[in-house]
Short mmCIF file of C-alpha atoms and ligand atoms in Angstrom, two decimals:
data_model
loop_
_atom_site.label_atom_id
_atom_site.label_comp_id
_atom_site.label_asym_id
_atom_site.label_seq_id
_atom_site.Cartn_x
_atom_site.Cartn_y
_atom_site.Cartn_z
CA MET L 1 71.23 120.99 88.09
CA ASP L 2 69.77 117.98 89.91
CA LYS L 3 72.14 115.09 90.62
CA GLY L 4 69.86 112.78 88.66
CA ASP L 5 70.05 114.86 85.49
CA ARG L 6 73.75 115.07 84.96
CA ALA L 7 76.77 112.79 84.60
CA TRP L 8 78.55 112.04 87.87
CA LYS L 9 82.00 112.53 89.25
CA LEU L 10 83.20 109.45 91.08
CA VAL L 11 86.24 109.22 93.34
CA VAL L 12 87.80 105.87 94.25
CA ILE L 13 90.19 105.90 97.20
CA GLY L 14 92.47 102.90 96.89
CA GLY L 15 92.03 103.27 93.11
CA GLY L 16 95.24 101.35 92.35
CA SER L 17 93.65 98.15 93.65
CA SER L 18 93.71 95.14 91.37
CA TYR L 19 89.89 95.11 91.75
CA THR L 20 89.46 98.46 89.98
CA PRO L 21 89.14 96.95 86.46
CA GLU L 22 86.06 95.11 87.76
CA LEU L 23 84.58 98.44 88.80
CA VAL L 24 85.42 100.00 85.44
CA ASP L 25 83.83 97.03 83.70
CA GLY L 26 80.66 97.79 85.67
CA LEU L 27 80.83 101.51 84.88
CA VAL L 28 80.97 100.64 81.20
CA ARG L 29 77.94 98.34 81.53
CA TYR L 30 75.95 100.87 83.53
CA HIS L 31 76.96 103.85 81.45
CA GLU L 32 73.47 104.53 80.04
CA SER L 33 71.76 104.78 83.41
CA LEU L 34 74.75 105.93 85.46
CA PRO L 35 76.88 108.15 83.26
CA VAL L 36 80.19 109.02 84.92
CA ARG L 37 82.02 111.91 83.30
CA GLU L 38 85.05 111.85 85.61
CA LEU L 39 86.54 108.90 87.43
CA TRP L 40 89.27 109.85 89.88
CA LEU L 41 91.54 107.07 91.09
CA VAL L 42 93.36 108.05 94.27
CA ASP L 43 96.21 106.16 95.91
CA ILE L 44 99.26 106.70 98.08
CA GLU L 45 102.92 107.04 97.10
CA ALA L 46 103.60 103.33 97.75
CA GLY L 47 100.84 102.49 95.27
CA ARG L 48 101.87 104.96 92.54
CA GLU L 49 103.05 102.38 90.00
CA LYS L 50 99.97 100.17 90.39
CA LEU L 51 97.74 103.23 90.19
CA GLU L 52 99.15 104.24 86.82
CA ILE L 53 98.97 100.68 85.46
CA VAL L 54 95.32 100.35 86.52
CA ALA L 55 94.43 103.81 85.17
CA ASP L 56 95.98 103.04 81.77
CA LEU L 57 94.03 99.78 81.58
CA ALA L 58 90.85 101.63 82.61
CA ARG L 59 91.42 104.15 79.80
CA ARG L 60 91.85 101.34 77.27
CA MET L 61 88.65 99.71 78.58
CA VAL L 62 86.50 102.82 78.20
CA THR L 63 88.01 103.65 74.82
CA LYS L 64 87.25 100.16 73.57
CA ALA L 65 83.67 100.46 74.83
CA GLY L 66 83.30 103.92 73.31
CA VAL L 67 82.28 105.38 76.67
CA PRO L 68 83.25 109.02 77.25
CA MET L 69 84.84 109.00 80.69
CA ASP L 70 87.78 111.05 81.82
CA ILE L 71 90.04 108.93 84.02
CA ARG L 72 92.30 110.90 86.33
CA THR L 73 94.84 109.83 88.91
CA THR L 74 96.24 111.57 91.96
CA LEU L 75 98.17 110.85 95.15
CA ASP L 76 96.33 113.70 96.88
CA ARG L 77 92.70 112.92 97.62
CA ARG L 78 92.03 116.59 98.36
CA GLU L 79 92.68 117.29 94.70
CA ALA L 80 90.12 114.67 93.69
CA LEU L 81 87.28 115.35 96.13
CA PRO L 82 85.80 118.74 95.12
CA GLY L 83 82.51 118.25 93.30
CA ALA L 84 82.39 114.48 93.85
CA ASP L 85 78.95 112.85 93.78
CA ALA L 86 80.16 109.68 95.43
CA VAL L 87 83.37 108.44 97.00
CA ILE L 88 84.17 104.74 97.02
CA THR L 89 86.69 103.59 99.65
CA GLN L 90 88.54 100.36 98.92
CA LEU L 91 91.83 100.98 100.64
CA ARG L 92 94.13 98.71 102.59
CA VAL L 93 96.28 100.46 105.19
CA GLY L 94 99.69 98.75 105.24
CA LEU L 95 98.97 96.91 101.97
CA LEU L 96 98.88 93.12 101.70
CA GLU L 97 102.01 92.83 103.86
CA ALA L 98 99.99 94.05 106.85
CA ARG L 99 97.21 91.56 106.08
CA ALA L 100 99.76 88.72 105.97
CA LYS L 101 101.04 89.83 109.38
CA ASP L 102 97.48 89.88 110.77
CA GLU L 103 96.86 86.35 109.57
CA ARG L 104 100.21 85.08 110.87
CA ILE L 105 99.95 86.76 114.28
CA ALA L 106 96.56 85.11 114.88
CA LEU L 107 97.80 81.67 113.81
CA ARG L 108 100.90 82.04 116.00
CA HIS L 109 98.59 82.33 119.00
CA GLY L 110 96.43 79.38 118.01
CA CYS L 111 93.60 81.47 116.50
CA ILE L 112 92.06 81.62 113.04
CA GLY L 113 93.95 84.06 110.81
CA GLN L 114 91.46 85.91 108.61
CA GLU L 115 91.28 89.30 106.93
CA THR L 116 87.98 90.44 108.48
CA THR L 117 87.07 87.90 111.16
CA GLY L 118 88.66 87.45 114.59
CA ALA L 119 92.04 88.89 115.51
CA GLY L 120 92.95 89.65 111.87
CA GLY L 121 89.86 91.76 111.32
CA PHE L 122 90.48 93.48 114.64
CA ALA L 123 94.02 94.50 113.66
CA LYS L 124 92.84 95.70 110.27
CA ALA L 125 90.12 97.78 111.94
CA LEU L 126 92.62 99.49 114.26
CA ARG L 127 94.70 100.56 111.24
CA THR L 128 91.77 101.52 109.05
CA VAL L 129 89.28 103.46 111.18
CA PRO L 130 91.53 106.53 111.75
CA VAL L 131 92.26 106.78 108.02
CA ILE L 132 88.59 106.55 107.08
CA LEU L 133 87.76 109.26 109.60
CA GLU L 134 90.41 111.53 108.03
CA ILE L 135 88.74 110.92 104.66
CA CYS L 136 85.42 111.94 106.27
CA ARG L 137 86.99 115.18 107.49
CA ASP L 138 88.12 115.98 103.95
CA MET L 139 84.73 115.02 102.53
CA ARG L 140 82.88 117.31 104.92
CA GLU L 141 85.06 120.18 103.75
CA LEU L 142 85.44 119.44 100.05
CA ALA L 143 82.58 117.17 98.97
CA PRO L 144 79.71 117.80 101.37
CA ASP L 145 77.08 116.39 98.97
CA ALA L 146 78.87 113.13 98.26
CA TRP L 147 77.91 109.70 99.55
CA LEU L 148 80.64 107.54 101.00
CA VAL L 149 80.33 103.98 99.70
CA ASN L 150 82.58 101.87 101.87
CA PHE L 151 84.05 98.55 100.73
CA THR L 152 87.01 98.79 103.07
CA ASN L 153 87.13 95.84 105.41
CA PRO L 154 86.01 95.03 107.99
CA ALA L 155 83.26 96.80 106.04
CA GLY L 156 80.47 96.78 108.63
CA LEU L 157 82.70 97.87 111.49
CA VAL L 158 84.35 100.61 109.41
CA THR L 159 80.93 101.85 108.29
CA GLU L 160 79.76 101.94 111.91
CA ALA L 161 82.84 104.01 112.82
CA VAL L 162 81.77 106.51 110.14
CA LEU L 163 78.17 106.51 111.35
CA ARG L 164 79.34 107.19 114.92
CA TYR L 165 82.36 109.43 114.38
CA GLY L 166 82.25 110.63 110.75
CA GLY L 167 80.59 113.94 111.57
CA GLY L 168 77.48 113.25 109.51
CA VAL L 169 79.07 112.10 106.25
CA PRO L 170 76.34 109.98 104.61
CA CYS L 171 77.78 106.50 104.40
CA VAL L 172 76.71 103.06 103.27
CA GLY L 173 78.72 99.87 103.59
CA VAL L 174 78.72 97.36 100.77
CA CYS L 175 79.71 93.74 100.41
CA ASN L 176 79.52 91.11 97.70
CA LEU L 177 78.32 88.23 99.88
CA PRO L 178 74.54 88.79 99.74
CA ILE L 179 74.53 89.02 95.95
CA THR L 180 76.84 85.99 95.71
CA THR L 181 74.31 83.99 97.73
CA ARG L 182 71.37 85.22 95.67
CA MET L 183 73.12 84.32 92.41
CA PHE L 184 73.93 80.86 93.75
CA ILE L 185 70.35 80.25 94.87
CA ALA L 186 69.08 81.29 91.44
CA ARG L 187 71.48 78.79 89.87
CA LEU L 188 70.34 76.03 92.25
CA LEU L 189 66.71 76.74 91.38
CA ASN L 190 67.49 77.27 87.71
CA VAL L 191 65.66 80.61 87.65
CA ASP L 192 66.63 84.14 86.68
CA PRO L 193 68.48 85.91 89.57
CA ASP L 194 65.94 88.75 89.31
CA ALA L 195 63.18 86.29 90.23
CA VAL L 196 64.85 85.56 93.59
CA GLU L 197 64.59 87.78 96.64
CA ILE L 198 66.34 86.99 99.89
CA GLU L 199 65.90 88.36 103.38
CA VAL L 200 69.26 88.99 105.04
CA VAL L 201 69.51 89.44 108.81
CA GLY L 202 72.72 90.29 110.60
CA ILE L 203 75.88 92.29 110.27
CA ASN L 204 78.62 92.25 107.65
CA HIS L 205 80.27 88.83 107.25
CA LEU L 206 77.92 87.53 109.98
CA HIS L 207 74.49 87.30 108.44
CA TRP L 208 71.85 84.67 107.85
CA VAL L 209 69.41 84.36 104.98
CA THR L 210 66.06 83.88 106.70
CA ARG L 211 63.74 83.86 103.70
CA VAL L 212 64.03 83.09 100.01
CA TRP L 213 61.15 84.29 97.88
CA VAL L 214 60.57 83.15 94.36
CA GLU L 215 57.62 84.91 92.77
CA GLY L 216 56.50 85.96 96.23
CA GLN L 217 56.54 82.43 97.71
CA ASP L 218 58.93 81.73 100.60
CA ILE L 219 60.72 78.53 99.56
CA LEU L 220 63.47 78.59 102.20
CA PRO L 221 62.35 75.44 104.10
CA ASP L 222 62.48 73.37 100.90
CA LEU L 223 65.76 74.91 99.81
CA LEU L 224 67.80 74.10 102.93
CA SER L 225 68.82 70.53 102.07
CA ARG L 226 69.55 71.43 98.45
CA TYR L 227 71.69 74.30 99.65
CA ALA L 228 73.78 71.90 101.73
CA ASP L 229 74.02 69.25 98.99
CA PRO L 230 77.71 68.35 98.53
CA GLN L 231 77.09 67.86 94.79
CA GLN L 232 76.46 71.59 94.45
CA ARG L 233 79.44 73.92 94.14
CA GLY L 234 79.40 77.66 94.43
CA GLY L 235 77.99 80.43 96.56
CA ILE L 236 81.29 80.82 98.41
CA PRO L 237 83.68 83.67 97.56
CA ALA L 238 87.05 82.55 96.16
CA ASN L 239 88.94 83.49 99.33
CA ILE L 240 87.13 80.86 101.43
CA PRO L 241 88.02 77.22 100.75
CA GLU L 242 85.12 75.14 99.39
CA PHE L 243 83.02 73.47 102.13
CA HIS L 244 79.53 72.13 102.73
CA TRP L 245 77.11 72.86 105.53
CA ASP L 246 75.68 70.11 107.67
CA PRO L 247 72.02 70.07 106.53
CA ASP L 248 70.93 69.56 110.15
CA LEU L 249 72.62 72.83 111.09
CA LEU L 250 70.66 74.73 108.46
CA ARG L 251 67.41 73.07 109.49
CA SER L 252 68.07 73.85 113.16
CA LEU L 253 68.91 77.46 112.39
CA ARG L 254 66.00 77.67 109.95
CA ALA L 255 68.31 79.88 107.90
CA ILE L 256 71.27 79.84 105.53
CA PRO L 257 74.40 81.15 107.24
CA CYS L 258 76.76 83.32 105.17
CA SER L 259 80.03 81.65 104.24
CA TYR L 260 82.01 83.57 106.88
CA LEU L 261 79.94 81.85 109.57
CA ARG L 262 81.99 78.77 108.86
CA TYR L 263 84.76 80.46 110.90
CA TYR L 264 82.42 80.21 113.90
CA TYR L 265 80.43 77.02 113.30
CA ALA L 266 83.48 75.03 112.19
CA ALA L 267 86.26 76.94 113.95
CA ASP L 268 88.25 73.81 114.81
CA GLU L 269 88.21 72.48 111.23
CA VAL L 270 89.11 75.86 109.76
CA LEU L 271 92.05 76.25 112.11
CA GLU L 272 93.34 72.82 111.10
CA GLU L 273 93.00 73.70 107.41
CA GLN L 274 94.76 77.01 107.91
CA ARG L 275 97.65 75.34 109.71
CA ARG L 276 98.03 72.89 106.85
CA ALA L 277 97.80 75.64 104.24
CA LEU L 278 100.37 77.75 106.07
CA SER L 279 103.19 75.33 105.34
CA ALA L 280 101.92 74.43 101.84
CA GLU L 281 101.07 77.82 100.34
CA GLY L 282 101.17 80.44 103.10
CA THR L 283 98.26 82.54 104.33
CA ARG L 284 95.50 83.90 102.08
CA ALA L 285 97.32 87.26 101.87
CA GLU L 286 100.40 85.47 100.58
CA VAL L 287 98.32 83.64 97.97
CA VAL L 288 96.74 86.96 96.98
CA MET L 289 100.20 88.55 96.59
CA ARG L 290 101.03 85.94 93.96
CA VAL L 291 97.67 86.42 92.21
CA GLU L 292 98.27 90.19 92.21
CA LYS L 293 101.69 89.80 90.63
CA GLU L 294 100.16 87.87 87.77
CA LEU L 295 97.26 90.32 87.46
CA PHE L 296 99.52 93.36 87.25
CA GLU L 297 101.67 91.69 84.60
CA LEU L 298 98.49 91.24 82.57
CA TYR L 299 97.22 94.76 83.29
CA ARG L 300 100.44 96.22 81.85
CA ARG L 301 99.86 94.63 78.46
CA PRO L 302 98.81 97.30 75.96
CA ASP L 303 96.61 94.77 74.11
CA LEU L 304 94.50 94.10 77.24
CA ARG L 305 91.30 96.14 76.97
CA GLU L 306 88.95 94.35 79.34
CA LYS L 307 88.82 92.83 82.80
CA PRO L 308 90.81 89.56 82.57
CA PRO L 309 89.20 86.29 83.73
CA GLN L 310 92.14 85.77 86.12
CA LEU L 311 90.59 88.43 88.38
CA SER L 312 88.03 85.82 89.48
CA ALA L 313 90.77 84.22 91.63
CA ARG L 314 90.11 87.09 94.06
CA GLY L 315 87.24 86.96 96.54
CA GLY L 316 85.42 90.09 95.37
CA ALA L 317 83.21 88.71 92.58
CA TYR L 318 80.19 90.96 91.83
CA TYR L 319 81.66 93.81 93.88
CA SER L 320 81.18 96.30 91.08
CA GLU L 321 77.63 95.07 90.54
CA VAL L 322 76.85 95.89 94.17
CA ALA L 323 78.40 99.36 93.98
CA LEU L 324 76.76 100.25 90.70
CA GLN L 325 73.30 98.97 91.55
CA LEU L 326 73.50 101.17 94.62
CA LEU L 327 74.74 104.32 92.86
CA GLU L 328 72.35 103.81 89.96
CA ALA L 329 69.37 103.47 92.31
CA MET L 330 70.42 106.59 94.21
CA ARG L 331 70.97 108.66 91.08
CA ASN L 332 67.73 107.57 89.39
CA HIS L 333 65.59 107.15 92.50
CA ARG L 334 64.77 103.51 91.67
CA LEU L 335 63.32 102.55 95.08
CA ASN L 336 64.49 98.97 94.62
CA ILE L 337 65.60 96.57 97.37
CA GLN L 338 69.28 95.91 98.03
CA THR L 339 71.18 94.37 100.95
CA LEU L 340 73.42 97.01 102.51
CA ASN L 341 75.19 98.04 105.69
CA VAL L 342 73.34 100.87 107.37
CA ARG L 343 72.42 102.30 110.75
CA ASN L 344 70.16 99.96 112.69
CA GLY L 345 67.67 102.39 114.21
CA GLY L 346 65.11 99.90 115.48
CA ILE L 347 65.27 97.22 112.77
CA LEU L 348 67.07 94.69 114.98
CA PRO L 349 65.81 95.83 118.40
CA PHE L 350 68.30 93.66 120.30
CA LEU L 351 71.26 95.66 118.89
CA PRO L 352 72.13 99.30 119.63
CA ALA L 353 70.32 101.88 117.49
CA ASP L 354 73.68 103.28 116.33
CA ALA L 355 75.01 99.89 115.30
CA CYS L 356 75.64 99.18 111.64
CA ILE L 357 73.66 96.18 110.42
CA GLU L 358 73.45 94.32 107.11
CA VAL L 359 69.84 94.06 105.98
CA ASN L 360 67.57 94.72 103.04
CA CYS L 361 67.02 98.38 102.26
CA VAL L 362 64.94 100.41 99.85
CA VAL L 363 67.29 102.58 97.83
CA GLY L 364 66.47 105.88 96.21
CA ARG L 365 67.76 109.42 96.04
CA MET L 366 67.56 109.65 99.83
CA GLY L 367 70.03 106.76 100.04
CA PRO L 368 69.28 103.39 101.61
CA ARG L 369 66.46 102.96 104.15
CA PRO L 370 66.41 99.63 106.00
CA ILE L 371 63.15 97.72 105.93
CA PRO L 372 61.73 95.67 108.80
CA VAL L 373 62.66 92.00 108.86
CA THR L 374 59.79 89.57 108.51
CA THR L 375 61.16 86.80 110.72
CA GLU L 376 61.58 86.44 114.45
CA VAL L 377 65.34 86.33 115.10
CA SER L 378 65.99 83.16 117.09
CA PRO L 379 68.27 83.13 120.16
CA ALA L 380 70.75 80.96 118.23
CA ILE L 381 71.29 83.83 115.82
CA ARG L 382 70.71 86.71 118.18
CA GLY L 383 73.31 85.51 120.72
CA LEU L 384 76.19 85.44 118.27
CA LEU L 385 75.13 88.73 116.72
CA GLN L 386 75.04 90.52 120.06
CA THR L 387 78.46 89.21 121.04
CA VAL L 388 80.18 90.09 117.79
CA LYS L 389 78.45 93.47 117.64
CA ALA L 390 79.69 94.27 121.15
CA TYR L 391 83.19 93.22 120.02
CA GLU L 392 82.85 95.65 117.08
CA GLU L 393 81.72 98.47 119.36
CA LEU L 394 84.73 97.98 121.64
CA THR L 395 87.06 97.78 118.63
CA ILE L 396 85.75 101.08 117.28
CA GLU L 397 86.35 102.75 120.66
CA ALA L 398 89.87 101.32 120.72
CA ALA L 399 90.58 102.41 117.14
CA VAL L 400 89.26 105.94 117.61
CA HIS L 401 90.71 106.70 121.05
CA GLY L 402 93.77 104.44 121.12
CA ASP L 403 92.31 102.90 124.24
CA TRP L 404 94.24 99.78 125.25
CA GLN L 405 91.60 98.45 127.64
CA SER L 406 88.83 98.61 125.06
CA ALA L 407 91.18 96.86 122.63
CA TRP L 408 91.92 94.08 125.10
CA MET L 409 88.26 93.66 126.06
CA ALA L 410 87.27 93.55 122.37
CA LEU L 411 89.62 90.66 121.68
CA THR L 412 88.72 88.94 124.94
CA LEU L 413 85.04 89.00 124.00
CA HIS L 414 85.57 87.69 120.48
CA PRO L 415 84.28 84.11 120.14
CA LEU L 416 87.38 83.10 118.14
CA VAL L 417 89.81 84.12 120.89
CA PRO L 418 89.98 81.48 123.66
CA SER L 419 91.00 83.55 126.69
CA ALA L 420 91.87 86.96 128.10
CA ALA L 421 95.51 85.85 128.31
CA VAL L 422 95.65 84.94 124.61
CA ALA L 423 93.86 88.21 123.82
CA LYS L 424 96.58 90.12 125.67
CA ARG L 425 99.37 88.37 123.81
CA LEU L 426 97.62 88.95 120.48
CA LEU L 427 97.21 92.61 121.29
CA ASP L 428 100.87 93.00 122.28
CA ASP L 429 101.99 91.53 118.96
CA ILE L 430 99.48 93.54 116.92
CA LEU L 431 100.50 96.82 118.56
CA ARG L 432 104.20 96.04 118.18
CA GLU L 433 104.21 94.70 114.61
CA HIS L 434 101.86 97.37 113.26
CA ALA L 435 103.17 100.27 115.35
CA PRO L 436 103.83 102.58 112.35
CA TYR L 437 100.13 102.31 111.40
CA LEU L 438 98.76 102.73 114.91
CA PRO L 439 99.75 106.25 116.02
CA GLN L 440 96.66 106.47 118.25
CA PHE L 441 98.24 103.95 120.66
CA ARG L 442 101.52 105.83 121.07
C1 G6P N 501 85.06 88.35 99.93
C2 G6P N 501 84.63 89.37 100.95
C3 G6P N 501 85.38 90.64 100.81
C4 G6P N 501 86.86 90.37 100.84
C5 G6P N 501 87.26 89.37 99.80
C6 G6P N 501 88.71 88.94 100.01
O1 G6P N 501 84.58 88.65 98.74
O2 G6P N 501 83.25 89.60 100.90
O3 G6P N 501 85.04 91.50 101.85
O4 G6P N 501 87.57 91.55 100.62
O5 G6P N 501 86.48 88.25 99.85
O6 G6P N 501 89.19 88.37 98.84
P1 G6P N 501 90.76 88.17 98.64
O7 G6P N 501 90.90 87.72 97.23
O8 G6P N 501 91.42 89.49 98.91
O9 G6P N 501 91.19 87.14 99.64
#
């Protein structure tokens, strides 16, 4: 039977995540056009308790909605994979404790401490890439027809590692930032989000919106000052403190930078803020640990049958929308346009063909196909993209081969690391403090 004619089997690796109820909420909403007969939630031994709590809540959610979906759990992904139509990865190697270490190590050396950007994202990539490639090995053997939909951060870099080293597993990287921006623009313009189209140019967590079309008209030039208006709030995921762009910056770029670009364009301010926050409330991972505690207390309650509003304290708003729009378009061959992380080919000719980029794609049964960008990419944008993409390439080599020199050069190149000497000290601490998760460097 054709994939588009039958209900799907979906496997979520990292299924015990506190985000999973958001995904289940989406599965319920999309049930008509994306029927899922089996949802497998996979986790590791350390996540067993959370996995069962989340699965029980998911069962209550689908029962309440009257949606027939069998929700299964396992600690062995090989048990879950056979017959899967799609595999969603949303795992965190070393759990939130490792993320807190990443953020603290960077701050200790005078650098921004962030989950995906700079030294923190680098450390997370070293831990994550080998695990994702093991998942690819299992998928090739047990689920050769399945798509890998990767949310695992740093999502673009991890997706590129799969494109380069995953042995042909079809993979697409997803992120909630483009949709968050589109929703915010629709709110600013007071129009339906479906009436707004944006052109995204860049890589994950380092992209610029270079056009905004409303009913086919590009209104970006008029939008720039409104976008930077301090009276307007929103468009920034919950994990990034509220800020406002300098309108002159947006006019000079002739584009809207994604929120993560604040770490580059306002690195000094961000570092100051992070230092202040460190003594007041800890790093973002430490804040998230407290949010998680509260969330799991709620999830345990037998009377809870839907995604609780408290989940919006996490940064992943709309994440299920992104995943489900993608899967729905693939299953039903919609041929609609979505912003995704895919192989460059020749779309951004100043980046390697094998690089993973974040751009608009047409999505159908064949998966996502990137479409040409309509704007000339200015040197102001191109320069940063080339540097960070080269950093990502070196990081992937380091993560795959355990190559110390590539690792050092990656950090040295990163714009948020001030010198080769600091890069070396960062690397020493990362390799020492995360040694159990970095067997490739032994
Ligand atoms: C944003 C990013 C995600 C990231 C999340 C972190 O939404 O796009 O890639 O995972 O924030 O949120 P958290 O609540 O974990 O700090």
